[in-house]
Short mmCIF file of C-alpha atoms and ligand atoms in Angstrom, two decimals:
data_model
loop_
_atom_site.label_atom_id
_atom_site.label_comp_id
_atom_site.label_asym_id
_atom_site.label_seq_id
_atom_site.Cartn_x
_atom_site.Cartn_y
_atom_site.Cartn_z
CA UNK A 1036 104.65 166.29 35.49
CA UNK A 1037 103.42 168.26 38.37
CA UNK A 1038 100.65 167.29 40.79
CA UNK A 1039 99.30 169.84 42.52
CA UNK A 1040 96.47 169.71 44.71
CA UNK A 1041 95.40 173.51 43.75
CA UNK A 1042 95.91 176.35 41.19
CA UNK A 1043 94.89 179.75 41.80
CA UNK A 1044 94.61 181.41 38.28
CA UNK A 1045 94.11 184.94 36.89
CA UNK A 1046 95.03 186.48 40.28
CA UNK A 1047 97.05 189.97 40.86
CA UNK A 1048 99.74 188.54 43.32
CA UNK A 1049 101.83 191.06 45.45
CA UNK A 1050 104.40 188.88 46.80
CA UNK A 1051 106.45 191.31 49.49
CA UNK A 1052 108.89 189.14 48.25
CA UNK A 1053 112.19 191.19 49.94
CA UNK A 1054 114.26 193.39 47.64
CA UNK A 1055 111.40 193.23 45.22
CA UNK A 1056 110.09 196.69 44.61
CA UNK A 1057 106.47 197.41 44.19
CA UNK A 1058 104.83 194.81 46.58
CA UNK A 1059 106.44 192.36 43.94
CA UNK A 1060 103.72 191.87 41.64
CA UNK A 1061 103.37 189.94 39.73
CA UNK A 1062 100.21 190.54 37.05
CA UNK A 1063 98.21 187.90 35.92
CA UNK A 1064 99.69 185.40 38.06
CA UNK A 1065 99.55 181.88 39.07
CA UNK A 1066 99.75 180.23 42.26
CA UNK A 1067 100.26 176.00 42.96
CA UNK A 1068 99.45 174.71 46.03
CA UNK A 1069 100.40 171.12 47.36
CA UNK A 1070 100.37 169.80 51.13
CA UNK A 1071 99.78 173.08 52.28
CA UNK A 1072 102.86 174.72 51.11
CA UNK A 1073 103.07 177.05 47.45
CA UNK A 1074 104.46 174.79 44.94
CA UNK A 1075 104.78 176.83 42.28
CA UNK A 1076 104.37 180.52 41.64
CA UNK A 1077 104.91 182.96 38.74
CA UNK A 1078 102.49 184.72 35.19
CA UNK A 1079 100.46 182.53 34.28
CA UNK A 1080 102.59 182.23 30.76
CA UNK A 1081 104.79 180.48 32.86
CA UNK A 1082 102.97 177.57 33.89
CA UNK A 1083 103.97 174.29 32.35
CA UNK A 1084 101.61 172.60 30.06
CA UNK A 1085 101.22 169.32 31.48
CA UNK A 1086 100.29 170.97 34.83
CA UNK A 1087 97.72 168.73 36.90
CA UNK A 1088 95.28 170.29 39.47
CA UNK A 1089 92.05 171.59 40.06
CA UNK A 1090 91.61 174.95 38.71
CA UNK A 1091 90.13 178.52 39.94
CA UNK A 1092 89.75 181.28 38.61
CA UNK A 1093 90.47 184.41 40.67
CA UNK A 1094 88.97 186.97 38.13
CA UNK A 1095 91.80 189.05 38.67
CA UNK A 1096 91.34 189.54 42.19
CA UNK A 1097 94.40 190.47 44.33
CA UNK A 1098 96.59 188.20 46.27
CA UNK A 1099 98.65 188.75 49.06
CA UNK A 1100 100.91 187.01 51.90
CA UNK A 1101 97.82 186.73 54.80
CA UNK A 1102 98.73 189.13 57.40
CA UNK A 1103 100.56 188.25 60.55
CA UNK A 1104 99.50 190.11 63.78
CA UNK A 1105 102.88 190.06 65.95
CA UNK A 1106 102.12 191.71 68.90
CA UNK A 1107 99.17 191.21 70.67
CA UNK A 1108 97.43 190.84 74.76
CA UNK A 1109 94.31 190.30 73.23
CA UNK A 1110 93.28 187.41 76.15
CA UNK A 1111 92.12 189.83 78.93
CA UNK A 1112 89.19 190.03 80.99
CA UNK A 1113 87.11 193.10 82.31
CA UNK A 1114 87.94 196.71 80.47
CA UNK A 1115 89.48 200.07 81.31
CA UNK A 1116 87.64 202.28 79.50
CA UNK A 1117 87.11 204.34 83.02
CA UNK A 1118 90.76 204.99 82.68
CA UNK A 1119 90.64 206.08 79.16
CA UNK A 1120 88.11 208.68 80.46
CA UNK A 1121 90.86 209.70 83.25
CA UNK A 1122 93.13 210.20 80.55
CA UNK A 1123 91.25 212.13 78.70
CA UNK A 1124 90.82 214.05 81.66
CA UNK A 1125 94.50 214.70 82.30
CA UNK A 1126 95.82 212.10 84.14
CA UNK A 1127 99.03 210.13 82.88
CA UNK A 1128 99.62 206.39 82.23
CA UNK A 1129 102.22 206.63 84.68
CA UNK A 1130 100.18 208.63 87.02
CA UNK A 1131 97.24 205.43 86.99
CA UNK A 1132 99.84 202.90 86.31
CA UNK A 1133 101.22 204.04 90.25
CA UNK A 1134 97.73 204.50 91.83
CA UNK A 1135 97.33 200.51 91.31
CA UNK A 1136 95.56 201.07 87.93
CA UNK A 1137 96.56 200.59 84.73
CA UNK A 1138 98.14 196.85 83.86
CA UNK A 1139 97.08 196.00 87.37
CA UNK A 1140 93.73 196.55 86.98
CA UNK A 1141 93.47 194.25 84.02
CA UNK A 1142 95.45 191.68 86.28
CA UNK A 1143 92.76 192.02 89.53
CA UNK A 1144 90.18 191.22 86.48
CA UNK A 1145 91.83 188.39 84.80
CA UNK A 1146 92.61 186.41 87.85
CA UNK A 1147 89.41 186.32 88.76
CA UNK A 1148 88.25 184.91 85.41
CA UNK A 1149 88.10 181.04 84.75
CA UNK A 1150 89.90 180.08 81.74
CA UNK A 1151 87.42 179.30 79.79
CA UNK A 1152 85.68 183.10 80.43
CA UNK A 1153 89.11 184.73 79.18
CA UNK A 1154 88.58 181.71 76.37
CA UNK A 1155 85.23 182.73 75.67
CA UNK A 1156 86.25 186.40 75.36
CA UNK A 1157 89.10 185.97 73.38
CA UNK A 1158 88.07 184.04 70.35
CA UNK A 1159 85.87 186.60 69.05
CA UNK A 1160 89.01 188.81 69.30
CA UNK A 1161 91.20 186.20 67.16
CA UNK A 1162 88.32 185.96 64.73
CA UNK A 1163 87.80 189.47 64.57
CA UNK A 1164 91.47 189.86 62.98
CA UNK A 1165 90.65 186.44 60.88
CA UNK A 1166 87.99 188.26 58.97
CA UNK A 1167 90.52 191.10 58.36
CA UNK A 1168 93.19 188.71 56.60
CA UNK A 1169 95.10 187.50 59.40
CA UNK A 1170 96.43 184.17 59.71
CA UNK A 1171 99.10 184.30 62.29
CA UNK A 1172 98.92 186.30 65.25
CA UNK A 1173 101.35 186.40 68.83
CA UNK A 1174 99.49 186.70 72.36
CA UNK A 1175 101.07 187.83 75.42
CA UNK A 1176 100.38 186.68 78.71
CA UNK A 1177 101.35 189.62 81.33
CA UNK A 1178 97.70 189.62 82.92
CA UNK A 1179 98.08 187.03 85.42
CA UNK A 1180 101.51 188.00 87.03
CA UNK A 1181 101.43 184.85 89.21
CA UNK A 1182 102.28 181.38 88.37
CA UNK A 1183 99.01 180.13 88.16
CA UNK A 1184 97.67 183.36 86.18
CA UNK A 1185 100.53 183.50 83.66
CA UNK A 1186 99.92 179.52 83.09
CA UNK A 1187 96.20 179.98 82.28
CA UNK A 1188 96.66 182.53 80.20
CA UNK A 1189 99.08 180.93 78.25
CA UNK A 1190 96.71 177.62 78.25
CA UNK A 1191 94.32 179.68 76.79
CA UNK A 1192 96.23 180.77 73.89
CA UNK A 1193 97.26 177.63 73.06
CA UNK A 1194 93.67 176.49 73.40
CA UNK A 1195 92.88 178.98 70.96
CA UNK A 1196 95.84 177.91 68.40
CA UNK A 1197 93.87 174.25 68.96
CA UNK A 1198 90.49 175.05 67.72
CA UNK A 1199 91.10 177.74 65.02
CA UNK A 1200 92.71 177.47 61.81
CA UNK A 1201 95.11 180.71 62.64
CA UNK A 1202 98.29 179.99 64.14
CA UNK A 1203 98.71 181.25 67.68
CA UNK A 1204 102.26 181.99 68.59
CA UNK A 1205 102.79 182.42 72.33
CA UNK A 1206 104.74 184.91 74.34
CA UNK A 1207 105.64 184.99 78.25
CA UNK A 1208 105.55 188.59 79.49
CA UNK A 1209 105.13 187.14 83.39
CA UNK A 1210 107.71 190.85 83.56
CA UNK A 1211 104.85 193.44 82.48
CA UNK A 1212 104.76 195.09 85.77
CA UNK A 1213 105.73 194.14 89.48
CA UNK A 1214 103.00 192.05 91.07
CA UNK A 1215 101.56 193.47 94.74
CA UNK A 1216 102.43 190.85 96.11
CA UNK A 1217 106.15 191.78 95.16
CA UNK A 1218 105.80 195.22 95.57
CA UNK A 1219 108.80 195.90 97.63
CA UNK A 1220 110.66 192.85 95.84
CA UNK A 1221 110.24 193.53 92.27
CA UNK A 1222 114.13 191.41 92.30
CA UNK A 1223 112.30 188.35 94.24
CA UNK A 1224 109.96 188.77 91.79
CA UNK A 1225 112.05 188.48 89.13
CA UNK A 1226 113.51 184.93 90.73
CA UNK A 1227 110.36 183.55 90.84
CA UNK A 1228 110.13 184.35 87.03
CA UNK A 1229 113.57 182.74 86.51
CA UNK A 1230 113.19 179.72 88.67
CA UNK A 1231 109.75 178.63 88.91
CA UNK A 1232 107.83 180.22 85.93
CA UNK A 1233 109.38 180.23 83.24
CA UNK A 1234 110.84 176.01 83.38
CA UNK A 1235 107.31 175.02 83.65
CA UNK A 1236 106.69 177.00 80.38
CA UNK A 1237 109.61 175.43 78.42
CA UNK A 1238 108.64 172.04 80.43
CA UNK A 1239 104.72 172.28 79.10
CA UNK A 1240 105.96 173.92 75.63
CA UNK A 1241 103.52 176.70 76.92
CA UNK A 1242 105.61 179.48 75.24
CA UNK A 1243 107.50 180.08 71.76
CA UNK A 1244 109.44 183.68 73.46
CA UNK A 1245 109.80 185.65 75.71
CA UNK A 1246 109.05 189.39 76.39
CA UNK A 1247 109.44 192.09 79.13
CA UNK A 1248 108.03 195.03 79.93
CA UNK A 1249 111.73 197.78 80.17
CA UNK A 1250 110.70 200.78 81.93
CA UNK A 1251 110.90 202.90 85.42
CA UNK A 1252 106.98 201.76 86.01
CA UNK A 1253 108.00 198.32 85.27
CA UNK A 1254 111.46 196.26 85.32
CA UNK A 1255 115.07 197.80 84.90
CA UNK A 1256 117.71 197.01 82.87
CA UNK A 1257 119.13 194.64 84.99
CA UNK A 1258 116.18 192.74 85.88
CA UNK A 1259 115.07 191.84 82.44
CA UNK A 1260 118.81 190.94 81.69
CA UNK A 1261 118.69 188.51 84.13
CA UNK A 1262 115.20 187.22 82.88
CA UNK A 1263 117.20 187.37 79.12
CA UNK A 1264 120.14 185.11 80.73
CA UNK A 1265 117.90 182.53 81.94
CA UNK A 1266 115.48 182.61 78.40
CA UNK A 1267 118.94 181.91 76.87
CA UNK A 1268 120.00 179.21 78.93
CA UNK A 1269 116.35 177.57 78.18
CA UNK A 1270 116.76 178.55 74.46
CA UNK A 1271 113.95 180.67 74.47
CA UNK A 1272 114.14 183.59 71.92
CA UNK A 1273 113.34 187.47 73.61
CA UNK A 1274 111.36 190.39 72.45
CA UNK A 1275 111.17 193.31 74.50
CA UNK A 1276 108.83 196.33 75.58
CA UNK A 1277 111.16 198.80 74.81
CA UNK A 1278 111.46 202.83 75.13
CA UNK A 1279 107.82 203.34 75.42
CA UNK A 1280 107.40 206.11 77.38
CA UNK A 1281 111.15 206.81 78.17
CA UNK A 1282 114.27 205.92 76.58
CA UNK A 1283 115.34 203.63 79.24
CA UNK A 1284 117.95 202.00 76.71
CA UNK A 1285 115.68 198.94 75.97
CA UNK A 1286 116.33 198.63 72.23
CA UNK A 1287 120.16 198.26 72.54
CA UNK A 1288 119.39 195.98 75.71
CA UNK A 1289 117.09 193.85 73.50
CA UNK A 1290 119.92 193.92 70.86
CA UNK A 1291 122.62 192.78 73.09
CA UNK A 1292 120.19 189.55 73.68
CA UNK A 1293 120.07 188.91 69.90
CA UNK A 1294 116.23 189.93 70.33
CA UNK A 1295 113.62 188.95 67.19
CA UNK A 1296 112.22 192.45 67.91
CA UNK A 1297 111.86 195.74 70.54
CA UNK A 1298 108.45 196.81 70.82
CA UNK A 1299 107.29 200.64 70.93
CA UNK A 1300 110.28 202.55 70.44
CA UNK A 1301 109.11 206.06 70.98
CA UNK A 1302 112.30 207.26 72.74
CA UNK A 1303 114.59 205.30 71.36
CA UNK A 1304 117.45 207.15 70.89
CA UNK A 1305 120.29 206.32 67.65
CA UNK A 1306 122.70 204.18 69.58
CA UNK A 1307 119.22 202.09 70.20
CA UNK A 1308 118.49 201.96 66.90
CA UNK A 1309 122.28 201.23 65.57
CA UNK A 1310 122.50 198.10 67.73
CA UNK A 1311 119.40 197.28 66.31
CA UNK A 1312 120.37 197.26 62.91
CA UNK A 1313 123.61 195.72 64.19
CA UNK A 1314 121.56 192.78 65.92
CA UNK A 1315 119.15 192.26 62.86
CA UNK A 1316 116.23 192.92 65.40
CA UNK A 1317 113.21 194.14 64.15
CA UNK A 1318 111.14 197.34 65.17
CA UNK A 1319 108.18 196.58 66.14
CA UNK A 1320 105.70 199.87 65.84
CA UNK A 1321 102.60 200.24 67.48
CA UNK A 1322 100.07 203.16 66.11
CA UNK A 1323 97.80 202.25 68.46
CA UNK A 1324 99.18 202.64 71.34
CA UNK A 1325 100.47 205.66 70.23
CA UNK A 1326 97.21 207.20 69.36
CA UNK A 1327 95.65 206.05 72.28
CA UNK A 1328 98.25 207.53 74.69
CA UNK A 1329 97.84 211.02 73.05
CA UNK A 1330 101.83 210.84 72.42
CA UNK A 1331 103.76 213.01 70.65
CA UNK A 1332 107.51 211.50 70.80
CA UNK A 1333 107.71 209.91 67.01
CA UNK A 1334 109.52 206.61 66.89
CA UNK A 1335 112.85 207.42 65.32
CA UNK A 1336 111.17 206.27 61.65
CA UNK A 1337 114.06 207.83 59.51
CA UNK A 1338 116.92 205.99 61.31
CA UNK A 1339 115.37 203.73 61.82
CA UNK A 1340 115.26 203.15 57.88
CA UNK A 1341 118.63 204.51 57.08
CA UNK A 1342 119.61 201.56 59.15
CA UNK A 1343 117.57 198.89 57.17
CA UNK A 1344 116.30 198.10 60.40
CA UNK A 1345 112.85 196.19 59.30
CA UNK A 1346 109.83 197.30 60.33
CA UNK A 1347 106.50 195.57 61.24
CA UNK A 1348 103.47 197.39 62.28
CA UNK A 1349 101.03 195.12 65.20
CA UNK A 1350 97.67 195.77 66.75
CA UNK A 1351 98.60 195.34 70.34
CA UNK A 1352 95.35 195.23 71.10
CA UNK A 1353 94.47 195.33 74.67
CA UNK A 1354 92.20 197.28 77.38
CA UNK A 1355 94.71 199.99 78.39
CA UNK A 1356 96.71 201.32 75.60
CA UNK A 1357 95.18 199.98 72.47
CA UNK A 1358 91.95 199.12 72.30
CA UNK A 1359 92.32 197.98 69.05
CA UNK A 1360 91.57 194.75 67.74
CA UNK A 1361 92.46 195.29 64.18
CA UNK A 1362 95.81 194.86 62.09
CA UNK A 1363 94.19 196.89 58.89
CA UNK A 1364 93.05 199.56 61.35
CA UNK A 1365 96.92 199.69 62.81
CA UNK A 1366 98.36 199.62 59.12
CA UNK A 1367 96.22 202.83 58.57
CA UNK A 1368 97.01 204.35 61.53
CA UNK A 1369 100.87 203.89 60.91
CA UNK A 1370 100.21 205.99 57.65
CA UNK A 1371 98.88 208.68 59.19
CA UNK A 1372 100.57 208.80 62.39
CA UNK A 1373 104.16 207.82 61.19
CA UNK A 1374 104.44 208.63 57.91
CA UNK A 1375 105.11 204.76 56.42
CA UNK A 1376 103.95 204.18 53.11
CA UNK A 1377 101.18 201.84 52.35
CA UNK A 1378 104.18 199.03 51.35
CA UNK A 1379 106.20 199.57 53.96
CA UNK A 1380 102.77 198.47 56.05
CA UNK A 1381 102.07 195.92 53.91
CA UNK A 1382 105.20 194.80 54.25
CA UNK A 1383 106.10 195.05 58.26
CA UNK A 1384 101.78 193.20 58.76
CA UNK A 1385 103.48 190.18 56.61
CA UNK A 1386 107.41 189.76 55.63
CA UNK A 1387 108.45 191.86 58.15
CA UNK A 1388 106.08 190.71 60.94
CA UNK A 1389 107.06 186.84 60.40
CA UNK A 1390 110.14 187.85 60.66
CA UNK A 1391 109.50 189.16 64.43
CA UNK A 1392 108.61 186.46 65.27
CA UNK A 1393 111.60 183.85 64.10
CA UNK A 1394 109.09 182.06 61.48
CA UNK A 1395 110.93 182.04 57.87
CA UNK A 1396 108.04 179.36 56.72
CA UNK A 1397 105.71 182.74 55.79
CA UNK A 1398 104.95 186.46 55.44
CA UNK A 1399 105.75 186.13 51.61
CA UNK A 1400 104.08 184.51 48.66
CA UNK A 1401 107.15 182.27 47.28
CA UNK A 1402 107.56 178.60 46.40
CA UNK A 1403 108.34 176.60 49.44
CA UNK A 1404 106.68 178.87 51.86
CA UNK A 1405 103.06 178.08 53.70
CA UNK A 1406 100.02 178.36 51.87
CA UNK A 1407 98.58 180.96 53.84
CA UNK A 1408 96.68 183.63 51.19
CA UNK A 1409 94.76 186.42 51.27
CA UNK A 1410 92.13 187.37 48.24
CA UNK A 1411 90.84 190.57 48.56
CA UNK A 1412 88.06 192.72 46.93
CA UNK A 1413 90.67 195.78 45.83
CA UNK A 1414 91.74 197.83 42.99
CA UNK A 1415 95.24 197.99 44.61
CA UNK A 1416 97.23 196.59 47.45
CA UNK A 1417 97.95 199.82 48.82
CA UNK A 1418 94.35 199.80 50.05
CA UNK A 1419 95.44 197.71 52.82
CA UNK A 1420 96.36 201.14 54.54
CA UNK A 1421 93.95 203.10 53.58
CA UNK A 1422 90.25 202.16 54.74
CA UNK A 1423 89.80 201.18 58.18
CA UNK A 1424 86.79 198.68 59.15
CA UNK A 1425 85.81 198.23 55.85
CA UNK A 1426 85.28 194.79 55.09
CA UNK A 1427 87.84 193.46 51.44
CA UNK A 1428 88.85 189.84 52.23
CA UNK A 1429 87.08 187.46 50.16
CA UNK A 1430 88.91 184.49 51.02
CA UNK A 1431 91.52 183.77 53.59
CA UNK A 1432 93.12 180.29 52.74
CA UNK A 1433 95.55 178.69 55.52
CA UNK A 1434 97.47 175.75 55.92
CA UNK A 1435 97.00 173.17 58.61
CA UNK A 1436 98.58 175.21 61.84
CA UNK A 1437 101.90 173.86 62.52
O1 NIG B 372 101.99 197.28 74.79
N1 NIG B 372 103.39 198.79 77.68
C1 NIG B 372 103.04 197.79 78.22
N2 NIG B 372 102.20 196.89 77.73
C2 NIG B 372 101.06 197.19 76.92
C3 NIG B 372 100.00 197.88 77.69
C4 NIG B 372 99.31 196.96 78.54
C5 NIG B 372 98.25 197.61 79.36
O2 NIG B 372 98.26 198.84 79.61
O3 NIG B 372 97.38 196.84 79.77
C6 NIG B 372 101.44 197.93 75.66
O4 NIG B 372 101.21 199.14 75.49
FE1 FE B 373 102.27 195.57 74.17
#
């Protein structure tokens, strides 16, 4: 006879199981829960009789997966909200980006900062997108562009992982833009990256992947292959910043790398996309950034779903091109701005989004998988992409971080 520590009754359950059409509900459903994982889930009809475990009531409150947030820079010190004026102004990304503004100016700010200040200003970020449902979320490091820099950022994040119940998954973007110190080396920069950085990563476990920043204000082609080599070699997986504000062939680069996902996308052109779908990477789409740029270019959304390429939908919350520190706020945006349908960004903030970033223990509600649940204060999961800052999670239950 079963044993299970939990039972969630009369709940609504959309599972985002995949293949499963309408969020796959299931209606007045059941949900077991035992060391943290679901043991059992299905109608409540289903449940067998001699079932042990401590019983609650959901009063028919919906269930989902708890969202995943798989792109973030949310540890950052300082702002650039005087840039977002100059923008609004005229000037380009590019344009500030090569006056020594843009990702720089967040760098000049976050050196400076201890790690516990970039600490102290993060966790309110990671608990911001806690009280919105989110259980797992990915933070870049990319601020600190040095050794030291990139290693306290990462500490951070780990830091934060440590002392919250969400888990913190960790990505090395060292490659977000050439350092000054490099600035007529951007290649010696790159070596650095390959022989210094990124060993003492793997060595300290600082890291689960690696990402890279592909375009003419950044790195070439080249460069981040050779950063993709050496990730291999140390059996790191790669993600890249891809075809944001150019198609500088970054999605089929990323593919060629057997990435989890490319990032952005806007210019991505079909040969991108095909070795995508080809590769199994995931698209990774960012409304925010997109809204905040004032762009125009669409991601290629149709392709990219007559390719079954899978896609997730991510904050990126940071000072410069998303200021954003809010998954629901991004699934609404990705409505409005690209045209997905509330499932589909229901779908790429759990499923889909695990999926970016190589964990297969979550993202759906399914026997076997982690316990980590969303209850929510709906009539309908399709909410979920419709109000922005309007507070619906009742409950966010998650299993000890890994
Ligand atoms: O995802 N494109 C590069 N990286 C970030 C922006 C970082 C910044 O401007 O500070 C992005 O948009
Ligand atoms: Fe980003």
């Amino acid at each position: 006879m079963p044993d299970w520590e939990l039972l969630l009754t009369d709940a609504r359950i959309a599972t985002m199981r995949a293949g499963a059409a309408d969020y796959g509900v299931i209606e007045d459903g059941a949900i077991a829960i035992s060391n943290g994982k679901i043991a059992w889930i299905g109608p409540k009809s289903g449940l067998p009789d001699n079932a042990a475990a401590s019983n609650r009531s959901l009063d028919g409150r919906w269930v989902t997966p708890a969202l995943i947030d798989c792109h973030t820079h949310l540890i950052f010190a300082g702002d650039r909200s005087g840039e977002f004026e100059e923008r609004l102004r005229g000037a380009s990304y590019e344009d500030i980006t090569r006056a020594g503004g843009g990702i720089m100016s967040t760098v000049r700010a976050t050196r400076d900062a201890s790690a516990d200040a970039l600490y102290a200003a993060a966790l309110p970020r990671v608990q911001a997108l806690a009280a919105e449902g989110v259980g797992t979320i990915e933070i870049k490091s990319g601020y600190g562009l040095n050794i030291e820099s990139e290693l306290k950022m990462l500490s951070v994040a780990r830091q934060l992982g440590e002392a919250t119940d969400v888990t913190i998954r960790t990505t090395l973007l060292a490659a977000h833009t050439v350092p000054p110190e490099y600035r007529h080396n951007a290649d010696g920069y790159i070596d650095l990256i390959c022989n210094e950085l990124l060993p003492e990563v793997v060595a300290g476990n600082l890291a689960d992947a690696m990402d890279a920043y592909c375009e003419s204000i950044a790195f070439s082609q080249e460069q981040v292959a050779r950063l993709f080599e050496r990730a291999a070699a140390l059996n790191l997986p790669v993600k890249l910043h891809a075809d944001q504000l150019s198609d500088g062939g970054g999605a089929a680069l990323a593919a060629r790398f057997d990435a989890l996902s490319a990032d952005h996308l806007e210019y991505t052109s079909a040969a991108g996309v095909n070795a995508m779908a080809e590769a199994g990477a995931v698209a990774v789409l960012l409304p925010g950034a997109f809204l905040t740029l004032g762009e125009t270019q669409l991601p290629p959304i149709n392709t990219l779903r007559e390719k079954n390429v899978p896609i997730a939908i991510a904050s990126d919350c940071n000072p410069g091109t998303s200021p954003i520190c809010s998954l629901r706020s991004a699934m609404m945006l990705a409505t409005r701005l690209f045209r997905l349908t509330p499932e589909e960004c229901l779908a790429g903030s759990t499923r889909v989004a695990a999926r970016a970033l190589g964990l297969d223990d979550r993202g759906t509600l399914e026997a076997g998988k982690r316990a980590d649940i969303a209850i929510w204060n709906i009539s309908h999961p399709r909410e979920l992409a419709y109000w922005i800052g309007t507070p619906q999670l009742t409950t966010l239950m998650l299993a000890d971080p890994l």
